[in-house]
Backbone as JSON Lines, residues from 0, in Angstrom:
{"i":0,"aa":"X","n":[-28.46,-20.53,-36.33],"ca":[-27.93,-19.64,-35.39],"c":[-29.08,-19.46,-34.32]}
{"i":1,"aa":"X","n":[-28.72,-19.57,-33.06],"ca":[-29.71,-19.18,-32.0],"c":[-30.0,-17.75,-31.84]}
{"i":2,"aa":"X","n":[-31.25,-17.48,-31.69],"ca":[-31.66,-16.01,-31.5],"c":[-31.56,-15.58,-29.97]}
{"i":3,"aa":"X","n":[-31.36,-14.44,-29.73],"ca":[-31.12,-13.97,-28.31],"c":[-32.01,-12.86,-27.98]}
{"i":4,"aa":"X","n":[-32.64,-12.89,-26.72],"ca":[-33.43,-11.85,-26.23],"c":[-32.87,-11.38,-24.93]}
{"i":5,"aa":"X","n":[-32.75,-10.04,-24.82],"ca":[-32.26,-9.36,-23.65],"c":[-33.33,-8.39,-22.97]}
{"i":6,"aa":"X","n":[-33.62,-8.64,-21.72],"ca":[-34.49,-7.78,-21.06],"c":[-33.92,-6.86,-20.0]}
{"i":7,"aa":"X","n":[-33.94,-5.63,-19.9],"ca":[-33.58,-4.85,-18.81],"c":[-34.71,-4.66,-17.9]}
{"i":8,"aa":"X","n":[-34.65,-5.23,-16.81],"ca":[-35.81,-5.2,-15.94],"c":[-35.49,-4.15,-14.79]}
{"i":9,"aa":"X","n":[-36.14,-2.96,-15.03],"ca":[-36.1,-1.79,-14.18],"c":[-37.22,-1.64,-13.08]}
{"i":10,"aa":"X","n":[-38.32,-2.28,-13.38],"ca":[-39.41,-2.12,-12.64],"c":[-39.43,-3.16,-11.49]}
{"i":11,"aa":"X","n":[-40.13,-2.82,-10.43],"ca":[-40.26,-3.75,-9.27],"c":[-41.77,-3.93,-9.04]}
{"i":12,"aa":"X","n":[-42.48,-3.91,-10.03],"ca":[-44.03,-4.15,-10.04],"c":[-44.41,-5.39,-10.46]}
{"i":13,"aa":"X","n":[-45.43,-5.92,-9.77],"ca":[-45.89,-7.43,-10.02],"c":[-46.21,-7.63,-11.49]}
{"i":14,"aa":"X","n":[-47.13,-6.79,-12.04],"ca":[-47.59,-6.93,-13.44],"c":[-46.53,-6.95,-14.47]}
{"i":15,"aa":"X","n":[-45.59,-5.94,-14.17],"ca":[-44.5,-5.82,-15.24],"c":[-43.42,-7.07,-14.99]}
{"i":16,"aa":"X","n":[-43.34,-7.34,-13.82],"ca":[-42.41,-8.56,-13.7],"c":[-43.03,-9.86,-14.29]}
{"i":17,"aa":"X","n":[-44.36,-9.95,-14.14],"ca":[-45.13,-11.03,-14.81],"c":[-44.82,-11.0,-16.36]}
{"i":18,"aa":"X","n":[-45.0,-9.95,-16.79],"ca":[-44.89,-9.79,-18.37],"c":[-43.37,-10.18,-18.66]}
{"i":19,"aa":"X","n":[-42.33,-9.74,-17.94],"ca":[-41.03,-10.01,-18.33],"c":[-40.82,-11.52,-18.18]}
{"i":20,"aa":"X","n":[-41.19,-12.09,-17.12],"ca":[-40.93,-13.54,-16.91],"c":[-41.78,-14.53,-17.83]}
{"i":21,"aa":"X","n":[-43.03,-13.97,-18.3],"ca":[-43.69,-14.74,-19.26],"c":[-42.95,-14.76,-20.53]}
{"i":22,"aa":"X","n":[-42.55,-13.58,-20.97],"ca":[-41.7,-13.4,-22.22],"c":[-40.42,-14.31,-22.16]}
{"i":23,"aa":"X","n":[-39.6,-14.24,-21.08],"ca":[-38.53,-15.04,-20.79],"c":[-38.67,-16.48,-21.04]}
{"i":24,"aa":"X","n":[-39.76,-16.95,-20.25],"ca":[-40.13,-18.44,-20.28],"c":[-40.58,-18.8,-21.72]}
{"i":25,"aa":"X","n":[-41.27,-18.01,-22.4],"ca":[-41.8,-18.37,-23.73],"c":[-40.6,-18.3,-24.78]}
{"i":26,"aa":"X","n":[-39.67,-17.36,-24.6],"ca":[-38.52,-17.26,-25.52],"c":[-37.64,-18.5,-25.45]}
{"i":27,"aa":"X","n":[-37.55,-19.02,-24.19],"ca":[-36.72,-20.27,-23.85],"c":[-37.38,-21.48,-24.48]}
{"i":28,"aa":"X","n":[-38.79,-21.43,-24.5],"ca":[-39.69,-22.53,-25.17],"c":[-39.33,-22.67,-26.69]}
{"i":29,"aa":"X","n":[-39.04,-21.52,-27.23],"ca":[-38.74,-21.58,-28.77],"c":[-37.23,-21.45,-28.96]}
{"i":30,"aa":"X","n":[-36.43,-21.91,-27.98],"ca":[-35.04,-22.1,-27.97],"c":[-34.15,-20.89,-28.28]}
{"i":31,"aa":"X","n":[-34.63,-19.8,-27.73],"ca":[-33.85,-18.58,-27.68],"c":[-33.02,-18.46,-26.33]}
{"i":32,"aa":"X","n":[-31.84,-17.84,-26.54],"ca":[-31.0,-17.53,-25.28],"c":[-31.71,-16.23,-24.64]}
{"i":33,"aa":"X","n":[-31.78,-16.26,-23.31],"ca":[-32.38,-15.08,-22.75],"c":[-31.5,-14.67,-21.61]}
{"i":34,"aa":"X","n":[-31.43,-13.35,-21.58],"ca":[-30.69,-12.71,-20.33],"c":[-31.65,-11.66,-19.77]}
{"i":35,"aa":"X","n":[-31.75,-11.68,-18.46],"ca":[-32.5,-10.57,-17.81],"c":[-31.46,-9.76,-17.07]}
{"i":36,"aa":"X","n":[-31.35,-8.56,-17.18],"ca":[-30.52,-7.62,-16.44],"c":[-31.38,-6.7,-15.51]}
{"i":37,"aa":"X","n":[-31.16,-7.09,-14.2],"ca":[-31.98,-6.38,-13.19],"c":[-31.28,-5.15,-12.6]}
{"i":38,"aa":"X","n":[-31.96,-4.02,-12.67],"ca":[-31.46,-2.74,-12.22],"c":[-32.41,-1.99,-11.24]}
{"i":39,"aa":"X","n":[-31.91,-1.49,-10.34],"ca":[-32.63,-0.66,-9.43],"c":[-33.88,-1.34,-8.84]}
{"i":40,"aa":"X","n":[-35.06,-0.95,-9.04],"ca":[-36.29,-1.6,-8.6],"c":[-36.41,-2.99,-9.01]}
{"i":41,"aa":"X","n":[-35.88,-3.28,-10.23],"ca":[-35.91,-4.74,-10.74],"c":[-35.3,-5.64,-9.83]}
{"i":42,"aa":"X","n":[-34.33,-5.3,-9.12],"ca":[-33.44,-6.05,-8.14],"c":[-34.55,-6.79,-7.13]}
{"i":43,"aa":"X","n":[-35.66,-6.2,-6.81],"ca":[-36.54,-6.67,-5.91],"c":[-37.06,-8.13,-6.37]}
{"i":44,"aa":"X","n":[-37.02,-8.36,-7.6],"ca":[-37.4,-9.61,-8.19],"c":[-36.46,-10.74,-7.83]}
{"i":45,"aa":"X","n":[-35.26,-10.44,-7.66],"ca":[-34.21,-11.61,-7.42],"c":[-33.67,-11.53,-6.01]}
{"i":46,"aa":"X","n":[-34.3,-10.74,-5.02],"ca":[-33.83,-10.89,-3.7],"c":[-34.12,-12.32,-3.16]}
{"i":47,"aa":"X","n":[-33.22,-12.8,-2.24],"ca":[-33.56,-14.19,-1.75],"c":[-34.07,-13.78,-0.26]}
{"i":48,"aa":"X","n":[-35.39,-13.99,-0.06],"ca":[-35.94,-13.6,1.24],"c":[-35.29,-14.45,2.47]}
{"i":49,"aa":"X","n":[-34.66,-15.47,2.08],"ca":[-33.96,-16.23,3.21],"c":[-32.59,-15.89,3.55]}
{"i":50,"aa":"X","n":[-32.07,-14.98,2.82],"ca":[-30.71,-14.56,2.95],"c":[-30.45,-13.07,3.16]}
{"i":51,"aa":"X","n":[-31.55,-12.3,3.56],"ca":[-31.3,-10.85,3.69],"c":[-30.69,-10.66,5.06]}
{"i":52,"aa":"X","n":[-29.93,-9.58,5.03],"ca":[-29.05,-9.22,6.3],"c":[-29.05,-7.75,6.47]}
{"i":53,"aa":"X","n":[-28.83,-7.28,7.73],"ca":[-28.59,-5.92,7.96],"c":[-27.02,-5.6,8.27]}
{"i":54,"aa":"X","n":[-26.29,-6.68,8.3],"ca":[-24.95,-6.64,8.5],"c":[-24.09,-5.85,7.53]}
{"i":55,"aa":"X","n":[-23.3,-4.81,8.1],"ca":[-22.51,-3.99,7.19],"c":[-23.3,-3.04,6.3]}
{"i":56,"aa":"X","n":[-24.49,-2.64,6.77],"ca":[-25.32,-1.74,6.02],"c":[-25.46,-0.47,6.7]}
{"i":57,"aa":"X","n":[-25.65,0.6,5.97],"ca":[-25.68,1.95,6.48],"c":[-27.24,2.03,7.07]}
{"i":58,"aa":"X","n":[-27.52,3.12,7.73],"ca":[-28.85,3.26,8.3],"c":[-29.74,3.39,7.13]}
{"i":59,"aa":"X","n":[-29.52,4.18,6.23],"ca":[-30.34,4.19,5.0],"c":[-30.64,2.9,4.29]}
{"i":60,"aa":"X","n":[-29.57,2.13,4.13],"ca":[-29.71,0.79,3.46],"c":[-30.57,-0.08,4.34]}
{"i":61,"aa":"X","n":[-30.45,-0.04,5.59],"ca":[-31.26,-0.84,6.53],"c":[-32.76,-0.39,6.41]}
{"i":62,"aa":"X","n":[-33.05,0.86,6.37],"ca":[-34.46,1.46,6.19],"c":[-34.92,0.97,4.96]}
{"i":63,"aa":"X","n":[-34.17,1.2,3.95],"ca":[-34.59,0.75,2.56],"c":[-34.88,-0.78,2.47]}
{"i":64,"aa":"X","n":[-34.17,-1.54,3.04],"ca":[-34.5,-2.86,3.1],"c":[-35.72,-3.37,3.76]}
{"i":65,"aa":"X","n":[-35.96,-2.57,4.83],"ca":[-37.13,-2.86,5.54],"c":[-38.42,-2.29,5.02]}
{"i":66,"aa":"X","n":[-38.32,-1.25,4.07],"ca":[-39.45,-0.71,3.41],"c":[-39.78,-1.25,2.15]}
{"i":67,"aa":"X","n":[-38.98,-2.16,1.54],"ca":[-39.37,-2.67,0.31],"c":[-39.75,-4.2,0.41]}
{"i":68,"aa":"X","n":[-40.43,-4.65,-0.6],"ca":[-40.97,-5.97,-0.58],"c":[-39.75,-7.03,-0.37]}
{"i":69,"aa":"X","n":[-40.06,-8.0,0.52],"ca":[-39.04,-8.97,0.79],"c":[-39.1,-10.14,-0.19]}
{"i":70,"aa":"X","n":[-40.15,-10.36,-0.74],"ca":[-40.45,-11.53,-1.6],"c":[-41.16,-11.2,-2.95]}
{"i":71,"aa":"X","n":[-40.78,-11.88,-3.94],"ca":[-41.37,-11.58,-5.29],"c":[-42.99,-11.42,-5.24]}
{"i":72,"aa":"X","n":[-43.59,-12.24,-4.49],"ca":[-45.07,-12.28,-4.4],"c":[-45.57,-11.04,-3.61]}
{"i":73,"aa":"X","n":[-44.74,-10.28,-2.93],"ca":[-45.19,-8.99,-2.24],"c":[-44.95,-7.81,-3.06]}
{"i":74,"aa":"X","n":[-44.52,-7.94,-4.33],"ca":[-44.51,-6.74,-5.11],"c":[-45.96,-6.06,-5.45]}
{"i":75,"aa":"X","n":[-45.92,-4.81,-5.57],"ca":[-47.31,-4.15,-5.8],"c":[-47.56,-4.08,-7.36]}
{"i":76,"aa":"X","n":[-48.79,-3.78,-7.67],"ca":[-49.14,-3.57,-9.05],"c":[-48.81,-2.21,-9.44]}
{"i":77,"aa":"X","n":[-48.52,-2.02,-10.77],"ca":[-48.13,-0.79,-11.33],"c":[-49.32,0.26,-11.43]}
{"i":78,"aa":"X","n":[-50.52,-0.29,-11.64],"ca":[-51.72,0.49,-11.79],"c":[-52.79,-0.27,-10.89]}
{"i":79,"aa":"X","n":[-53.62,0.55,-10.41],"ca":[-54.81,0.05,-9.73],"c":[-54.41,-0.83,-8.56]}
{"i":80,"aa":"X","n":[-53.38,-0.58,-7.87],"ca":[-53.03,-1.39,-6.65],"c":[-53.99,-1.16,-5.48]}
{"i":81,"aa":"X","n":[-54.5,0.08,-5.4],"ca":[-55.47,0.45,-4.31],"c":[-55.16,-0.25,-2.99]}
{"i":82,"aa":"X","n":[-53.96,0.14,-2.43],"ca":[-53.65,-0.44,-1.14],"c":[-53.58,-2.0,-1.05]}
{"i":83,"aa":"X","n":[-53.46,-2.65,-2.19],"ca":[-53.38,-4.11,-2.29],"c":[-54.69,-4.67,-2.7]}
{"i":84,"aa":"X","n":[-55.78,-4.11,-2.72],"ca":[-57.02,-4.67,-3.26],"c":[-56.96,-5.06,-4.73]}
{"i":85,"aa":"X","n":[-56.41,-4.19,-5.48],"ca":[-56.31,-4.39,-6.89],"c":[-55.44,-5.66,-7.25]}
{"i":86,"aa":"X","n":[-54.29,-5.78,-6.53],"ca":[-53.55,-6.96,-6.6],"c":[-54.24,-8.27,-6.24]}
{"i":87,"aa":"X","n":[-55.0,-8.1,-5.09],"ca":[-55.77,-9.3,-4.57],"c":[-56.74,-9.75,-5.66]}
{"i":88,"aa":"X","n":[-57.38,-8.82,-6.37],"ca":[-58.31,-9.07,-7.49],"c":[-57.6,-9.87,-8.54]}
{"i":89,"aa":"X","n":[-56.42,-9.22,-8.94],"ca":[-55.59,-9.78,-10.08],"c":[-55.27,-11.25,-9.7]}
{"i":90,"aa":"X","n":[-54.74,-11.56,-8.53],"ca":[-54.42,-12.84,-8.0],"c":[-55.58,-13.87,-8.15]}
{"i":91,"aa":"X","n":[-56.7,-13.32,-7.71],"ca":[-57.92,-14.25,-7.82],"c":[-58.33,-14.49,-9.23]}
{"i":92,"aa":"X","n":[-58.17,-13.48,-10.11],"ca":[-58.46,-13.8,-11.49],"c":[-57.48,-14.7,-12.12]}
{"i":93,"aa":"X","n":[-56.14,-14.58,-11.79],"ca":[-55.14,-15.53,-12.25],"c":[-55.5,-17.03,-11.79]}
{"i":94,"aa":"X","n":[-55.83,-17.05,-10.46],"ca":[-56.12,-18.38,-9.93],"c":[-57.42,-18.89,-10.69]}
{"i":95,"aa":"X","n":[-58.44,-18.13,-10.99],"ca":[-59.6,-18.68,-11.71],"c":[-59.23,-19.13,-13.05]}
{"i":96,"aa":"X","n":[-58.17,-18.55,-13.65],"ca":[-57.75,-18.95,-15.04],"c":[-56.71,-19.91,-15.04]}
{"i":97,"aa":"X","n":[-56.39,-20.45,-13.79],"ca":[-55.48,-21.5,-13.64],"c":[-53.99,-21.06,-14.01]}
{"i":98,"aa":"X","n":[-53.76,-19.75,-13.86],"ca":[-52.45,-19.22,-14.28],"c":[-51.41,-19.42,-13.17]}
{"i":99,"aa":"X","n":[-50.16,-19.67,-13.45],"ca":[-49.14,-19.85,-12.39],"c":[-48.93,-18.47,-11.68]}
{"i":100,"aa":"X","n":[-48.38,-18.49,-10.54],"ca":[-48.04,-17.22,-9.75],"c":[-46.81,-16.68,-10.3]}
{"i":101,"aa":"X","n":[-46.49,-15.47,-9.99],"ca":[-45.15,-14.88,-10.42],"c":[-43.91,-15.79,-9.94]}
{"i":102,"aa":"X","n":[-43.94,-16.26,-8.8],"ca":[-42.88,-17.03,-8.37],"c":[-42.71,-18.36,-9.16]}
{"i":103,"aa":"X","n":[-43.75,-18.88,-9.67],"ca":[-43.79,-20.01,-10.52],"c":[-43.03,-19.72,-11.87]}
{"i":104,"aa":"X","n":[-43.4,-18.46,-12.44],"ca":[-42.66,-18.07,-13.72],"c":[-41.19,-17.8,-13.37]}
{"i":105,"aa":"X","n":[-40.82,-17.31,-12.17],"ca":[-39.45,-17.05,-11.88],"c":[-38.62,-18.39,-11.76]}
{"i":106,"aa":"X","n":[-39.29,-19.36,-11.09],"ca":[-38.71,-20.76,-11.08],"c":[-38.59,-21.31,-12.34]}
{"i":107,"aa":"X","n":[-39.52,-21.2,-13.15],"ca":[-39.48,-21.73,-14.51],"c":[-38.39,-21.16,-15.36]}
{"i":108,"aa":"X","n":[-38.23,-19.93,-15.25],"ca":[-37.16,-19.25,-15.98],"c":[-35.77,-19.78,-15.44]}
{"i":109,"aa":"X","n":[-35.56,-20.0,-14.11],"ca":[-34.35,-20.53,-13.59],"c":[-34.09,-21.85,-14.08]}
{"i":110,"aa":"X","n":[-35.16,-22.74,-14.05],"ca":[-35.05,-24.07,-14.57],"c":[-34.67,-24.2,-16.01]}
{"i":111,"aa":"X","n":[-35.19,-23.35,-16.87],"ca":[-35.04,-23.27,-18.24],"c":[-33.6,-22.6,-18.58]}
{"i":112,"aa":"X","n":[-33.04,-22.14,-17.7],"ca":[-31.64,-21.56,-18.07],"c":[-31.56,-19.98,-18.4]}
{"i":113,"aa":"X","n":[-32.61,-19.39,-18.06],"ca":[-32.52,-17.93,-18.3],"c":[-31.29,-17.24,-17.51]}
{"i":114,"aa":"X","n":[-30.56,-16.63,-18.12],"ca":[-29.29,-15.83,-17.48],"c":[-29.84,-14.62,-16.79]}
{"i":115,"aa":"X","n":[-29.54,-14.62,-15.41],"ca":[-29.91,-13.46,-14.54],"c":[-28.72,-12.67,-14.24]}
{"i":116,"aa":"X","n":[-28.6,-11.5,-14.58],"ca":[-27.62,-10.53,-14.12],"c":[-28.17,-9.4,-13.25]}
{"i":117,"aa":"X","n":[-27.45,-9.03,-12.34],"ca":[-27.77,-7.88,-11.45],"c":[-26.74,-6.71,-11.7]}
{"i":118,"aa":"X","n":[-27.27,-5.53,-11.85],"ca":[-26.44,-4.22,-12.06],"c":[-25.63,-4.04,-10.83]}
{"i":119,"aa":"X","n":[-24.28,-3.97,-11.0],"ca":[-23.29,-3.91,-9.84],"c":[-23.62,-2.48,-9.12]}
{"i":120,"aa":"X","n":[-23.65,-1.4,-10.0],"ca":[-23.95,-0.12,-9.39],"c":[-25.28,0.04,-8.66]}
{"i":121,"aa":"X","n":[-26.3,-0.6,-9.3],"ca":[-27.64,-0.56,-8.59],"c":[-27.53,-1.28,-7.27]}
{"i":122,"aa":"X","n":[-26.88,-2.44,-7.22],"ca":[-26.61,-3.15,-5.91],"c":[-25.98,-2.37,-4.82]}
{"i":123,"aa":"X","n":[-24.93,-1.61,-5.4],"ca":[-24.23,-0.85,-4.41],"c":[-25.03,0.49,-3.98]}
{"i":124,"aa":"X","n":[-25.81,1.04,-4.76],"ca":[-26.53,2.12,-4.36],"c":[-27.7,1.69,-3.39]}
{"i":125,"aa":"X","n":[-28.34,0.62,-3.67],"ca":[-29.53,0.1,-2.93],"c":[-29.08,-0.67,-1.68]}
{"i":126,"aa":"X","n":[-27.75,-0.93,-1.62],"ca":[-27.31,-1.69,-0.41],"c":[-27.54,-3.24,-0.44]}
{"i":127,"aa":"X","n":[-27.74,-3.68,-1.7],"ca":[-27.9,-5.32,-1.82],"c":[-26.54,-5.98,-1.86]}
{"i":128,"aa":"X","n":[-26.43,-6.87,-0.97],"ca":[-25.14,-7.72,-0.99],"c":[-25.42,-8.83,-2.02]}
{"i":129,"aa":"X","n":[-24.29,-9.46,-2.51],"ca":[-24.45,-10.47,-3.28],"c":[-25.22,-11.73,-2.74]}
{"i":130,"aa":"X","n":[-24.88,-12.05,-1.47],"ca":[-25.47,-13.09,-0.72],"c":[-26.97,-12.93,-0.59]}
{"i":131,"aa":"X","n":[-27.46,-11.8,-0.72],"ca":[-28.95,-11.38,-0.56],"c":[-29.74,-11.59,-1.85]}
{"i":132,"aa":"X","n":[-28.93,-12.0,-2.93],"ca":[-29.67,-12.37,-4.19],"c":[-29.8,-13.78,-4.38]}
{"i":133,"aa":"X","n":[-30.59,-14.21,-5.21],"ca":[-30.7,-15.71,-5.57],"c":[-29.37,-16.22,-6.08]}
{"i":134,"aa":"X","n":[-29.09,-17.34,-5.86],"ca":[-27.77,-17.86,-6.19],"c":[-27.52,-17.87,-7.76]}
{"i":135,"aa":"X","n":[-28.63,-17.83,-8.44],"ca":[-28.54,-17.85,-9.97],"c":[-28.13,-16.54,-10.57]}
{"i":136,"aa":"X","n":[-28.2,-15.47,-9.66],"ca":[-27.91,-14.16,-10.21],"c":[-26.37,-13.87,-10.13]}
{"i":137,"aa":"X","n":[-25.87,-13.29,-11.28],"ca":[-24.54,-12.79,-11.31],"c":[-24.5,-11.43,-11.3]}
{"i":138,"aa":"X","n":[-23.64,-10.68,-10.58],"ca":[-23.54,-9.23,-10.52],"c":[-22.47,-8.77,-11.67]}
{"i":139,"aa":"X","n":[-22.96,-7.96,-12.49],"ca":[-22.17,-7.43,-13.7],"c":[-22.21,-5.92,-13.73]}
{"i":140,"aa":"X","n":[-21.31,-5.39,-14.53],"ca":[-21.29,-3.97,-14.69],"c":[-22.34,-3.52,-15.85]}
{"i":141,"aa":"X","n":[-22.58,-2.37,-15.98],"ca":[-23.42,-1.87,-17.04],"c":[-22.73,-2.04,-18.47]}
{"i":142,"aa":"X","n":[-21.38,-1.94,-18.4],"ca":[-20.69,-2.18,-19.61],"c":[-20.84,-3.64,-20.14]}
{"i":143,"aa":"X","n":[-20.7,-4.6,-19.13],"ca":[-20.96,-6.02,-19.46],"c":[-22.3,-6.3,-20.04]}
{"i":144,"aa":"X","n":[-23.27,-5.65,-19.27],"ca":[-24.69,-5.77,-19.88],"c":[-24.79,-5.28,-21.34]}
{"i":145,"aa":"X","n":[-24.19,-4.15,-21.55],"ca":[-24.36,-3.43,-22.91],"c":[-23.69,-4.39,-23.95]}
{"i":146,"aa":"X","n":[-22.59,-4.94,-23.68],"ca":[-22.07,-5.91,-24.65],"c":[-22.94,-7.16,-24.99]}
{"i":147,"aa":"X","n":[-23.56,-7.62,-23.95],"ca":[-24.55,-8.68,-24.08],"c":[-25.76,-8.21,-24.83]}
{"i":148,"aa":"X","n":[-26.19,-6.99,-24.56],"ca":[-27.37,-6.53,-25.25],"c":[-27.07,-6.22,-26.68]}
{"i":149,"aa":"X","n":[-25.95,-5.75,-27.0],"ca":[-25.42,-5.59,-28.49],"c":[-25.62,-6.7,-29.37]}
{"i":150,"aa":"X","n":[-25.32,-7.94,-28.67],"ca":[-25.42,-9.22,-29.35],"c":[-26.92,-9.8,-29.44]}
{"i":151,"aa":"X","n":[-27.96,-9.13,-29.0],"ca":[-29.27,-9.65,-28.9],"c":[-30.09,-9.24,-30.08]}
{"i":152,"aa":"X","n":[-30.98,-10.0,-30.48],"ca":[-31.96,-9.94,-31.57],"c":[-33.11,-8.93,-31.1]}
{"i":153,"aa":"X","n":[-33.44,-9.31,-29.84],"ca":[-34.5,-8.4,-29.24],"c":[-34.2,-7.89,-27.88]}
{"i":154,"aa":"X","n":[-34.4,-6.58,-27.73],"ca":[-33.98,-5.81,-26.52],"c":[-35.26,-5.21,-25.98]}
{"i":155,"aa":"X","n":[-35.53,-5.51,-24.69],"ca":[-36.72,-4.94,-24.17],"c":[-36.36,-4.22,-22.86]}
{"i":156,"aa":"X","n":[-37.13,-3.18,-22.52],"ca":[-36.85,-2.37,-21.33],"c":[-38.25,-2.37,-20.61]}
{"i":157,"aa":"X","n":[-38.25,-2.94,-19.3],"ca":[-39.49,-3.13,-18.56],"c":[-39.21,-2.45,-17.33]}
């Protein structure tokens, strides 16, 4: 019987996103089913920077869209960001260690078949339209997420 891991991705910070995507890719490598449920700030990981729009958005939604990172590589660090200097240091350390970038871990998870779900209510509150998310993302309700999480062997909140 295949084991299953479910990650609720609430954070929109680079290092936390890195941890979640490393775990998702690693779980797929050992033949686990993996679902990541993106809620609120976690939605910033799965925005498609090429398909963002201001069409049919309120003034607050437009301001919010313009004030948040447009691309996964623009996410700040959760600690020691120091106006981007800390993140620059982390990226240089990752490069020295020949580590993939965050977007590479995201693409790896997509290629390996990690299931990406976006919280319907979070999308509505934050003004994210379905077409603004990566095409691999399915919008689901919290109830649908919980049914999936109940059938998981590992449940993580990041």
